[in-house]
Short mmCIF file of N, CA and C in Angstrom, two decimals:
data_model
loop_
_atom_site.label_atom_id
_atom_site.label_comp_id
_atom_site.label_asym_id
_atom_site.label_seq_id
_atom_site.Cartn_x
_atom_site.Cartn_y
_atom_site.Cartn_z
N UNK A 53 -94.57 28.93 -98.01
CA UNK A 53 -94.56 30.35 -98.22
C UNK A 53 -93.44 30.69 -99.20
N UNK A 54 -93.69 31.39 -100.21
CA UNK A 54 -92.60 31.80 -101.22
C UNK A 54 -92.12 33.53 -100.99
N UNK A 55 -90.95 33.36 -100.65
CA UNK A 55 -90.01 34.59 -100.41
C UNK A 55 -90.10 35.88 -101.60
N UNK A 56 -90.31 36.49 -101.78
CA UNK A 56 -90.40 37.72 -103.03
C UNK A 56 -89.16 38.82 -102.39
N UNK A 57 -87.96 38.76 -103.49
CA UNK A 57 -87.30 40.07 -103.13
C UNK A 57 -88.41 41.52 -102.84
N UNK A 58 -87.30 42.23 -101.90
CA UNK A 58 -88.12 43.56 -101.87
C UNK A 58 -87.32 44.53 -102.21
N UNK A 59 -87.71 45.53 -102.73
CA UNK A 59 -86.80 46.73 -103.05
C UNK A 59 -85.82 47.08 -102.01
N UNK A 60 -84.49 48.09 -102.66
CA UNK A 60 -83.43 49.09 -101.63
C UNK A 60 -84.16 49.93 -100.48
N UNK A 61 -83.63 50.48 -99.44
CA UNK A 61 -84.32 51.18 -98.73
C UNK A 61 -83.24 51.66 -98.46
N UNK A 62 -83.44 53.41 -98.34
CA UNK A 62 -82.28 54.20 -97.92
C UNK A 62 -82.19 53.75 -96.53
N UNK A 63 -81.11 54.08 -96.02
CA UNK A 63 -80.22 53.24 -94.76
C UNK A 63 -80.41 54.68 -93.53
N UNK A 64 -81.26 54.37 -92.37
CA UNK A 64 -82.02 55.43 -92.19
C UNK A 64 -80.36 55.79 -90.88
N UNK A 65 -81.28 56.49 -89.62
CA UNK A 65 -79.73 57.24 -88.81
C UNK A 65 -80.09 56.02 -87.48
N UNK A 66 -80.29 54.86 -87.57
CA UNK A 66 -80.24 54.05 -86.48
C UNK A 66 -79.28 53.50 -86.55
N UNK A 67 -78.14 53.14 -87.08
CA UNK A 67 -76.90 52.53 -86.92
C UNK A 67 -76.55 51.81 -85.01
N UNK A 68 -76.46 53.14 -84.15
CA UNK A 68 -76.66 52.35 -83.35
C UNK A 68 -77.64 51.30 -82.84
N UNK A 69 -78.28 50.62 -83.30
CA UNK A 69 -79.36 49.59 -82.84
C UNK A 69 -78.96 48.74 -83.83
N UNK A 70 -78.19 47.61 -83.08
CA UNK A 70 -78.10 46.03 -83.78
C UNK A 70 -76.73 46.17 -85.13
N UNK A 71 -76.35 47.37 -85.44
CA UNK A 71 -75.34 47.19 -86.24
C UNK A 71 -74.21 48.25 -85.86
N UNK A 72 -73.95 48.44 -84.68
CA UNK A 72 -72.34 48.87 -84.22
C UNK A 72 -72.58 48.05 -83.27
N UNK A 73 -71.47 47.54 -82.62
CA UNK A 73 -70.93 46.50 -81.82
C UNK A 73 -69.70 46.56 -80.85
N UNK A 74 -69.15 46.42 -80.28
CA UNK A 74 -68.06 46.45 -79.22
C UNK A 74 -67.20 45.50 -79.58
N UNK A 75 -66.51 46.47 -80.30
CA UNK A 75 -64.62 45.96 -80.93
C UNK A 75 -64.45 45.95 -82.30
N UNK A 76 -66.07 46.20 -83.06
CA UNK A 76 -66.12 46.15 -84.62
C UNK A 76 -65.24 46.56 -85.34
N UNK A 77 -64.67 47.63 -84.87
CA UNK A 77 -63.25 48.01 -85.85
C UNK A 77 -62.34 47.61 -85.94
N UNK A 78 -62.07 46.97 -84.37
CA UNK A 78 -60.90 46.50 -83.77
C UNK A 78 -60.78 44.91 -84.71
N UNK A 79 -59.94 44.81 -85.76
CA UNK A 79 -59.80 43.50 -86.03
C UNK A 79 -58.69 42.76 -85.28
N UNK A 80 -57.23 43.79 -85.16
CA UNK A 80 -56.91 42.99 -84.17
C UNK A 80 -56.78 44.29 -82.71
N UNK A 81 -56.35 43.60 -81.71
CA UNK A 81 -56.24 44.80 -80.71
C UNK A 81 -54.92 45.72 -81.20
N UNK A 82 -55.24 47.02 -80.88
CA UNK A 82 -53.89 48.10 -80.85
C UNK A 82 -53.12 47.55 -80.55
N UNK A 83 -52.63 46.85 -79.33
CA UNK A 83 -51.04 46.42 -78.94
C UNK A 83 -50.54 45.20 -79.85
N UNK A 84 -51.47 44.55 -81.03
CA UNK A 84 -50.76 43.16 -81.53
C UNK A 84 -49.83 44.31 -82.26
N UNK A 85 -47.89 43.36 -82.41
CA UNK A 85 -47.10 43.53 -82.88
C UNK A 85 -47.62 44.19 -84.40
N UNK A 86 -47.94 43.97 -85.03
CA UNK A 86 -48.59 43.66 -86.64
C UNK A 86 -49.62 44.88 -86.65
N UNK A 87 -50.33 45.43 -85.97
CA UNK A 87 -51.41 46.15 -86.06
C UNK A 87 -51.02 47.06 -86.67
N UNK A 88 -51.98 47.94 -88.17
CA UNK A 88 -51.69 48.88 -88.79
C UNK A 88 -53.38 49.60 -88.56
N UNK A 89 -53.50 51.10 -88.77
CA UNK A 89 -54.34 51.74 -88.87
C UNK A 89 -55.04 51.92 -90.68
N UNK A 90 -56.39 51.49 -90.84
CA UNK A 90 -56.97 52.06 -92.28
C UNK A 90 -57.52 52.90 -91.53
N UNK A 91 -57.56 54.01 -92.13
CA UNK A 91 -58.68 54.93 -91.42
C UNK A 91 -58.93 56.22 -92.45
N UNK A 92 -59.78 57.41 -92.70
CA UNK A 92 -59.88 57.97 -93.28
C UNK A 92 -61.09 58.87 -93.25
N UNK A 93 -61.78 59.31 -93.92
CA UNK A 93 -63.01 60.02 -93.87
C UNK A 93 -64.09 60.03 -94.92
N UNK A 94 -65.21 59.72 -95.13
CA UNK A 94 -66.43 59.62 -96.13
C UNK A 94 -66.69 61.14 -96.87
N UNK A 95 -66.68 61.64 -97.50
CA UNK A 95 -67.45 63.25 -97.80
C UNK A 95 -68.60 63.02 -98.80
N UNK A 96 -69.63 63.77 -98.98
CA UNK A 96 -70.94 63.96 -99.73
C UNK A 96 -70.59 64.62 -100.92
N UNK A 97 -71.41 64.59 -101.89
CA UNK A 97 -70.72 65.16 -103.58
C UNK A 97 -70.52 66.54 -102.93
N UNK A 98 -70.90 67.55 -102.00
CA UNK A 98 -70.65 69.30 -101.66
C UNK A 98 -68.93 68.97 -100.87
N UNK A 99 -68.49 67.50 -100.62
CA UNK A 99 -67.48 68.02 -100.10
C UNK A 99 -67.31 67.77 -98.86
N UNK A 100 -68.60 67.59 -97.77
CA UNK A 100 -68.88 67.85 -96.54
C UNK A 100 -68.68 65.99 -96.06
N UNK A 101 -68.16 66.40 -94.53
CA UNK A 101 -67.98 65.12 -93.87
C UNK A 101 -69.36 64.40 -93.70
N UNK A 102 -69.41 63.23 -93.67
CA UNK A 102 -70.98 62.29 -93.95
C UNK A 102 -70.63 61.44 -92.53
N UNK A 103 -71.50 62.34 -91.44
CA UNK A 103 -71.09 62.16 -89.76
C UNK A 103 -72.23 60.63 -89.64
N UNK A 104 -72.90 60.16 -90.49
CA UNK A 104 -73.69 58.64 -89.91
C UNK A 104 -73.39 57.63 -91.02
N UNK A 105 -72.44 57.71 -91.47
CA UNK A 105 -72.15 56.37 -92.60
C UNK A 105 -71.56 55.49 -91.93
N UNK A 106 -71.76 54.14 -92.50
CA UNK A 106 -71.05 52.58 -91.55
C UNK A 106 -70.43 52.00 -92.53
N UNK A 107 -69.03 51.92 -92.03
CA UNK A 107 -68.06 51.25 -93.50
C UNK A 107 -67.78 49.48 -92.85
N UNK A 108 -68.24 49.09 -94.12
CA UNK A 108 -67.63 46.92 -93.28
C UNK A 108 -66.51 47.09 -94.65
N UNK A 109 -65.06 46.18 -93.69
CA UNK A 109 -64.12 46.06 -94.10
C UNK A 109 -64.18 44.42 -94.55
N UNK A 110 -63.80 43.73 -95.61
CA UNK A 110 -63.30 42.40 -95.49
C UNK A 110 -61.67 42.14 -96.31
N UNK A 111 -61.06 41.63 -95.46
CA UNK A 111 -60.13 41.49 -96.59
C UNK A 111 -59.48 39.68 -96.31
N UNK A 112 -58.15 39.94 -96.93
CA UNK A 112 -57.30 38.27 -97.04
C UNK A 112 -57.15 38.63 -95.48
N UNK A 113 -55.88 37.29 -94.86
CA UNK A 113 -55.20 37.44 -93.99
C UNK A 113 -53.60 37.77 -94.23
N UNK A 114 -53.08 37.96 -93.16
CA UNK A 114 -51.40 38.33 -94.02
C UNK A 114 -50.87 37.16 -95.07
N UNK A 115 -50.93 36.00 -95.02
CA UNK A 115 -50.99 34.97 -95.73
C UNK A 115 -50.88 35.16 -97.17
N UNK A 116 -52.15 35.99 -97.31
CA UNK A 116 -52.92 36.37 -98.57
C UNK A 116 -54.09 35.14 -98.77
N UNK A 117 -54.71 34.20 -97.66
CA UNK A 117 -55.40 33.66 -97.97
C UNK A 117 -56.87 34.39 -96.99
N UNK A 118 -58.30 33.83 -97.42
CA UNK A 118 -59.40 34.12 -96.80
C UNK A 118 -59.14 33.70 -95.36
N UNK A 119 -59.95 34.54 -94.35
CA UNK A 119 -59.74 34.12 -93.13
C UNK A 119 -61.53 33.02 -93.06
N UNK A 120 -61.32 31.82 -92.24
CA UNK A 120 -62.14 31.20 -92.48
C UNK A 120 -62.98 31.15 -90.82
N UNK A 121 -62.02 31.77 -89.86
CA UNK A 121 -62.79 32.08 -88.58
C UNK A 121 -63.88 32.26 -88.10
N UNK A 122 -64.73 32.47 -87.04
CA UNK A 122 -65.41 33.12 -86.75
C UNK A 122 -65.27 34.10 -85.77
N UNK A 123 -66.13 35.02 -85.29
CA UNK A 123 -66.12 35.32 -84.15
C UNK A 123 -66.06 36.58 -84.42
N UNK A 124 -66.79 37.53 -85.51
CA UNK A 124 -66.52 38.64 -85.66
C UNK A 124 -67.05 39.77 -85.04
N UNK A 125 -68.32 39.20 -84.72
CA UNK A 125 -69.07 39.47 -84.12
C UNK A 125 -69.09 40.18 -82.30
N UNK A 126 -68.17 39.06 -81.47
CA UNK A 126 -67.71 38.96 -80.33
C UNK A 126 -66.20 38.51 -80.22
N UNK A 127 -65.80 39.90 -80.59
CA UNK A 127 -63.53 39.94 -80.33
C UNK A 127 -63.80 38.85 -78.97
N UNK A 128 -62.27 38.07 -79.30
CA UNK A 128 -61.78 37.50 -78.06
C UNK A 128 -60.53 38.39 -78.00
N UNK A 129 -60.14 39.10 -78.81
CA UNK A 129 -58.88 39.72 -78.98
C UNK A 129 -57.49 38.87 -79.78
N UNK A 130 -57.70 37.40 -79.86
CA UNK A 130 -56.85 36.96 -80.68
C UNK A 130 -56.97 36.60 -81.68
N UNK A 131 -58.08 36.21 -82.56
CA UNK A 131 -58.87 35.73 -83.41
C UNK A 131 -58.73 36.58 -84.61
N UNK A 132 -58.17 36.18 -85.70
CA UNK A 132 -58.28 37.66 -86.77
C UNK A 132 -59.52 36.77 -87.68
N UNK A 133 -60.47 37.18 -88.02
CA UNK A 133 -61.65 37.05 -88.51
C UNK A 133 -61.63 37.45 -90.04
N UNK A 134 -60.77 38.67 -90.42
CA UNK A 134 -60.92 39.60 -91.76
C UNK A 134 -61.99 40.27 -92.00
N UNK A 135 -62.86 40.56 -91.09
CA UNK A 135 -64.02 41.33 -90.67
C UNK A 135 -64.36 42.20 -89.82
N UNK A 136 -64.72 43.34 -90.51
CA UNK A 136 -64.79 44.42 -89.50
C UNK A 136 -66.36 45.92 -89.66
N UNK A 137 -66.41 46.25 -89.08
CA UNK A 137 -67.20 47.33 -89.04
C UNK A 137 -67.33 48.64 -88.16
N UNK A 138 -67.21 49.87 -88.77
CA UNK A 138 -67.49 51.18 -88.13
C UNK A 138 -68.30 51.97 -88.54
N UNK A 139 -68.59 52.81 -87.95
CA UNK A 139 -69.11 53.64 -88.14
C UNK A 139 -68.65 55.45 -87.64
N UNK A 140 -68.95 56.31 -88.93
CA UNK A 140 -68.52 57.69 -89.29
C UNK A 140 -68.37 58.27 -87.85
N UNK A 141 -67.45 59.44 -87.57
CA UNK A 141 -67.76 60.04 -86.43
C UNK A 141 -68.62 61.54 -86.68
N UNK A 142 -69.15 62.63 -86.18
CA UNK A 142 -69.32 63.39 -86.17
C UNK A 142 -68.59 64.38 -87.62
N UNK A 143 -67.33 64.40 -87.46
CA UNK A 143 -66.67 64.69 -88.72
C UNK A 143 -66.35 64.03 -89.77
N UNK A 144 -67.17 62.77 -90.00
CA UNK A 144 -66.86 61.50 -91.24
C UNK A 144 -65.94 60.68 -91.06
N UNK A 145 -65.00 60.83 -89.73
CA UNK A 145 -63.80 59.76 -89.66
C UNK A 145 -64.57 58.32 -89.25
N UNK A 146 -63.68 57.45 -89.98
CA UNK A 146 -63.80 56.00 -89.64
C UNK A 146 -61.94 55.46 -89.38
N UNK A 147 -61.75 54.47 -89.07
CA UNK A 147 -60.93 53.91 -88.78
C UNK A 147 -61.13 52.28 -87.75
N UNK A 148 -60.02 51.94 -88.80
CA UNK A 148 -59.91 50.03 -88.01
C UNK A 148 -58.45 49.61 -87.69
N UNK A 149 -58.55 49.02 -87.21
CA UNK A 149 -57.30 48.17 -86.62
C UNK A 149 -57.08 47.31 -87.18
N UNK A 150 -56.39 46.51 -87.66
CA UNK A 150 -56.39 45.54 -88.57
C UNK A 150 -54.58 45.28 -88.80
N UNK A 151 -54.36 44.16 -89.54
CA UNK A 151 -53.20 43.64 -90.32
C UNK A 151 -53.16 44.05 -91.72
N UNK A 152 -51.83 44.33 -92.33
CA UNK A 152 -51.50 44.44 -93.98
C UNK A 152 -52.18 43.50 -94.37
N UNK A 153 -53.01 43.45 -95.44
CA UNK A 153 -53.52 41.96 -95.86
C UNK A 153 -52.58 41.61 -97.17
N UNK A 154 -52.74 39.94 -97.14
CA UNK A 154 -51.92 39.48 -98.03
C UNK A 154 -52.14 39.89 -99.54
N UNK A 155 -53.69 40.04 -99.77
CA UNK A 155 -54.01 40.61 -101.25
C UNK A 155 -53.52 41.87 -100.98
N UNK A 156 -53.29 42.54 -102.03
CA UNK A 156 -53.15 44.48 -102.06
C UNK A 156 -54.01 44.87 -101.61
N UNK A 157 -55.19 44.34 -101.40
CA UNK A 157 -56.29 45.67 -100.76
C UNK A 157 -57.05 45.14 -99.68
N UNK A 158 -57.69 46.04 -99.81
CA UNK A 158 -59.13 46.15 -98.46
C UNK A 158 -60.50 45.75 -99.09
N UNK A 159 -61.18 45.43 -98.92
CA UNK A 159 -62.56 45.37 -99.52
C UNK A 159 -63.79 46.19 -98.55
N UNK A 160 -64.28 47.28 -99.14
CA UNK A 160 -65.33 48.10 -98.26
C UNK A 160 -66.61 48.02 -98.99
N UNK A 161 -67.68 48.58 -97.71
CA UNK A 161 -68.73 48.48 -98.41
C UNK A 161 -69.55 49.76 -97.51
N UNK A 162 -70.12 50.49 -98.38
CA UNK A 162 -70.15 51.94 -97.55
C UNK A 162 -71.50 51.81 -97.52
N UNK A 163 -72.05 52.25 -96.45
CA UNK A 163 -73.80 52.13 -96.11
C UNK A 163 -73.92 54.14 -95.43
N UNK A 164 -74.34 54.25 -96.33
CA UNK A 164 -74.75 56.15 -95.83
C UNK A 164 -76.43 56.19 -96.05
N UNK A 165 -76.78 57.46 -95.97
CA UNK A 165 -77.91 58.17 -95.26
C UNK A 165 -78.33 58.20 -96.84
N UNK A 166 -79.54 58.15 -97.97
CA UNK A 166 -80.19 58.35 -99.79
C UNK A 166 -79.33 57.42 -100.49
N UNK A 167 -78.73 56.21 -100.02
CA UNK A 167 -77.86 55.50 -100.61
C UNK A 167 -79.42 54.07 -100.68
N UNK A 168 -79.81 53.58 -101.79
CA UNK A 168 -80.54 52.75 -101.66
C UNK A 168 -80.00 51.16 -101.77
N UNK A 169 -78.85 51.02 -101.32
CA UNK A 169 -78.16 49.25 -101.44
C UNK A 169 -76.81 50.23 -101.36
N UNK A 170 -75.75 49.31 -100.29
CA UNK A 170 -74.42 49.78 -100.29
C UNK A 170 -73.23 49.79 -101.22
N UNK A 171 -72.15 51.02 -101.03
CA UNK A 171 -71.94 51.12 -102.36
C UNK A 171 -70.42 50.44 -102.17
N UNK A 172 -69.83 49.39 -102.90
CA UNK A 172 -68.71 48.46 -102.69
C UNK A 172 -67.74 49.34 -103.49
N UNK A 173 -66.25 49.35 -102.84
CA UNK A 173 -64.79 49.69 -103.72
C UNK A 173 -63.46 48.76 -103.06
N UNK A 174 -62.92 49.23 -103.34
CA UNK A 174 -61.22 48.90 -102.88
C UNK A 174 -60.55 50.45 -102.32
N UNK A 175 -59.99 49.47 -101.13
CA UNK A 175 -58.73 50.46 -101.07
C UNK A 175 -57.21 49.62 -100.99
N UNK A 176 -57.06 49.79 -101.94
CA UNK A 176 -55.20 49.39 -102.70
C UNK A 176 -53.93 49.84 -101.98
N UNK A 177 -53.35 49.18 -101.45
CA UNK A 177 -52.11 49.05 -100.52
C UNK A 177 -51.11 50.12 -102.05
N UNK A 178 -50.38 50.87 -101.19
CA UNK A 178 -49.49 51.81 -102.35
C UNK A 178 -48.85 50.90 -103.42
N UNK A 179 -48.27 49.56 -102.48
CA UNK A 179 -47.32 48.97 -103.77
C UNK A 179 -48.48 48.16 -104.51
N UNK A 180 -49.49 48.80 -104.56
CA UNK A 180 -50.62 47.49 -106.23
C UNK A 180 -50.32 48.13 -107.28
N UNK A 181 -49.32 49.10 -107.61
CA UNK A 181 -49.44 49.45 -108.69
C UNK A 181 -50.01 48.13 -110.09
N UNK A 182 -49.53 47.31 -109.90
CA UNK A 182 -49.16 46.06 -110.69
C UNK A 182 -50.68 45.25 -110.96
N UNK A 183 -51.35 45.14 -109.66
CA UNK A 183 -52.44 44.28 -109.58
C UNK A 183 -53.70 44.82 -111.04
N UNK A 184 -54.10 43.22 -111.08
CA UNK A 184 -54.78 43.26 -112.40
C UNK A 184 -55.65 43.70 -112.77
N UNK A 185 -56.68 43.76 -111.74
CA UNK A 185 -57.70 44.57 -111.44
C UNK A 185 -58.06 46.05 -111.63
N UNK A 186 -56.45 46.36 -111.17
CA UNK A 186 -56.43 47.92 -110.62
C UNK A 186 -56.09 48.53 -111.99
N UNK A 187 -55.22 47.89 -113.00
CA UNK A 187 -55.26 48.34 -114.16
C UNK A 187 -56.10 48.59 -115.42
N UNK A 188 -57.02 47.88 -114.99
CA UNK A 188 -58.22 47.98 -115.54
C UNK A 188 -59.51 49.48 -115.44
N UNK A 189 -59.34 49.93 -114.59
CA UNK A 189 -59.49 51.03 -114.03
C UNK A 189 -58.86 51.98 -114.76
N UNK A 190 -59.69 53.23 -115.23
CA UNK A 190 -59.11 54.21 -116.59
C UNK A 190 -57.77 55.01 -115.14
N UNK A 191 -56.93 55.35 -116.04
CA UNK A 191 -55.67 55.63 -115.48
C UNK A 191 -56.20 57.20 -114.71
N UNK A 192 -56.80 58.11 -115.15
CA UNK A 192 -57.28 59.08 -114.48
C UNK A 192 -57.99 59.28 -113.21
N UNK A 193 -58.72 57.65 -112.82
CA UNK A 193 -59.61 57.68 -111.50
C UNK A 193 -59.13 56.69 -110.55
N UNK A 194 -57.85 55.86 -111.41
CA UNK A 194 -57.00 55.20 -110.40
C UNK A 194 -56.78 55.60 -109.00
N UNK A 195 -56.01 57.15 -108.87
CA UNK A 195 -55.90 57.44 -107.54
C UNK A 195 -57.08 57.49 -106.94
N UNK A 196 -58.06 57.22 -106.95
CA UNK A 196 -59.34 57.04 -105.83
C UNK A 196 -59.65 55.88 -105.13
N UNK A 197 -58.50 55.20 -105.53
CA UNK A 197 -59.00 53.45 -104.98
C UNK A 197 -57.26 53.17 -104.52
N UNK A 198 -56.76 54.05 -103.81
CA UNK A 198 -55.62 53.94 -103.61
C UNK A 198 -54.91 54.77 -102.57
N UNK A 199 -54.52 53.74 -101.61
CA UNK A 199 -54.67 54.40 -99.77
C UNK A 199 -53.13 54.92 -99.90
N UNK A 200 -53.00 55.72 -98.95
CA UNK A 200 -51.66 56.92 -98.85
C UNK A 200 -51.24 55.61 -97.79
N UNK A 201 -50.01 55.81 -97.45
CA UNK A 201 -49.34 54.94 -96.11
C UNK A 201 -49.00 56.19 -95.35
N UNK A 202 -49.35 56.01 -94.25
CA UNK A 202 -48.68 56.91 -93.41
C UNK A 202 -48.22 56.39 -91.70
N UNK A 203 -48.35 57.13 -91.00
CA UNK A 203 -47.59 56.92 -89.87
C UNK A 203 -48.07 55.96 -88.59
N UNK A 204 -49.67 55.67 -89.11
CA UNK A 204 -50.04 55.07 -88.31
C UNK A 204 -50.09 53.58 -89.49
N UNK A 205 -50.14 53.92 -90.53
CA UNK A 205 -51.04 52.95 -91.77
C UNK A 205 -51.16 53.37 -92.68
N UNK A 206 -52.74 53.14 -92.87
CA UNK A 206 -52.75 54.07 -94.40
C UNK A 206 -54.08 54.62 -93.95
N UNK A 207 -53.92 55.92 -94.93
CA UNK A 207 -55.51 56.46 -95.31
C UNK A 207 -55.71 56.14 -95.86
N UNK A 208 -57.41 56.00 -96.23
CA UNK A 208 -58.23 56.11 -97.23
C UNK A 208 -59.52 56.88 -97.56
N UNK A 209 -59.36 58.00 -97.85
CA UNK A 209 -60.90 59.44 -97.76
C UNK A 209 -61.73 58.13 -98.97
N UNK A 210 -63.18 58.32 -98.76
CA UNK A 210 -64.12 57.67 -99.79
C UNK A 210 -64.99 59.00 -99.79
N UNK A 211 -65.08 59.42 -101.18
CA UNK A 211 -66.07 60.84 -101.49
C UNK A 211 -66.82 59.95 -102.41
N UNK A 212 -68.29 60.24 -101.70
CA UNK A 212 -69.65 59.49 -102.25
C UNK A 212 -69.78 60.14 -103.98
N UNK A 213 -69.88 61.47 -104.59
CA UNK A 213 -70.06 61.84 -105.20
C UNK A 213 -68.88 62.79 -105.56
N UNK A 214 -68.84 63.39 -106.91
CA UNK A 214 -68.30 65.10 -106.94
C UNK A 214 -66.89 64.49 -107.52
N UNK A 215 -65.75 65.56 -107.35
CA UNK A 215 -64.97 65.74 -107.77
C UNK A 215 -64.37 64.71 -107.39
N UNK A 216 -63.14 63.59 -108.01
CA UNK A 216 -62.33 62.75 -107.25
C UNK A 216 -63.56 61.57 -106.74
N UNK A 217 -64.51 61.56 -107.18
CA UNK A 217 -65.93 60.33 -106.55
C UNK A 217 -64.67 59.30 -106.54
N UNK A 218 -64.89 58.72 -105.61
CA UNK A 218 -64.16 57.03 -105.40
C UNK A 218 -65.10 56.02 -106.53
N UNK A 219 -63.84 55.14 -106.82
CA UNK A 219 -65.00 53.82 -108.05
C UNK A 219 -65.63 53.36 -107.02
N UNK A 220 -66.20 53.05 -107.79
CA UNK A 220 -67.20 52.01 -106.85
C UNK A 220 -67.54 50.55 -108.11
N UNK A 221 -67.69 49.64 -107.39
CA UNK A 221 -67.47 48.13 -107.84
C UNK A 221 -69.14 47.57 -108.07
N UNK A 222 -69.46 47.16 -109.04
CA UNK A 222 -70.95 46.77 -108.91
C UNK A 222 -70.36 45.06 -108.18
N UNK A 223 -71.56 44.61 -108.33
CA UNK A 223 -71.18 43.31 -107.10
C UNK A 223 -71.98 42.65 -107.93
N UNK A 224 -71.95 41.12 -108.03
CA UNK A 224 -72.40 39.95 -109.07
C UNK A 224 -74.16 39.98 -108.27
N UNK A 225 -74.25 40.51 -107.78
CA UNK A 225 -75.78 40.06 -106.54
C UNK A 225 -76.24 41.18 -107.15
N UNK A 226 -76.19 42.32 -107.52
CA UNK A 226 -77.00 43.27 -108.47
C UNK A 226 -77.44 43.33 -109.81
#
């Protein structure tokens, strides 16, 4: 039997069935020493919070190397994997638990509601000014790929469209 790609399909409002999970955000638990908060909110080009979007996180480990683990799937609670997944609340918040990663950033991949294939960016630890990547990026839309630190961690808002749109990264598979 020969496989034939099939077209995008907008990403309908079942999220809960088979893709949220118990601990998905949680990369490591709240109480590890190390635990920092990414967290932030999705908005639609009007502005408005986007209450059923599912963000997957991957990043390095503190190291700065790939985590080669498994188990992302089913937390044991000690295991850092570099893998994660949530999903929007009612008001567009997402948030994960996680470690500083050793690269400057985060790697996301945003799955919302007329989105036909998910849409990939960065979110950049404050000190990347430097990173090579990030300079490449016209100096005007820089701040969109670039998380605030704050008291828990860092934010990061991702606005699908409109004013301030976050980059978004095409991916070698498109």
């Amino acid at each position: 039997m020969t496989w034939l790609p099939t077209p995008g399909q907008t990403v309908g409002p079942f999220f809960a069935f088979a893709l949220e999970y118990d601990g998905g955000a949680a990369l490591v638990p709240d109480h590890h020493p190390d635990a920092v908060r990414l967290h932030g909110r999705v908005f639609d080009g009007a502005g408005q919070p986007v209450p059923d979007a599912l963000i997957e996180l991957w990043q390095a480990e503190p190291s700065g190397r790939p985590s080669r683990a498994s188990g992302s799937l089913r937390r044991d609670g000690a295991t850092f994997t570099g893998w994660g997944r949530c999903a929007t609340g009612a008001d567009g918040r997402y948030a994960f638990t996680t470690l500083v990663p050793g690269a400057p950033f985060f790697a996301l991949t945003v799955f919302a509601r007329g989105l036909l294939d998910g849409l990939f960016t960065r979110a950049y630890l404050p000190t990347a000014s430097g990173d090579a990547f990030l300079r490449t990026v016209e100096a005007e839309r820089r701040h969109t790929l670039l998380a605030v630190a704050d008291d828990a961690g860092y934010e990061f808002d991702i606005r699908l469209q409109g004013e301030d749109e976050t980059v978004f990264l095409a991916h070698p598979r498109h």
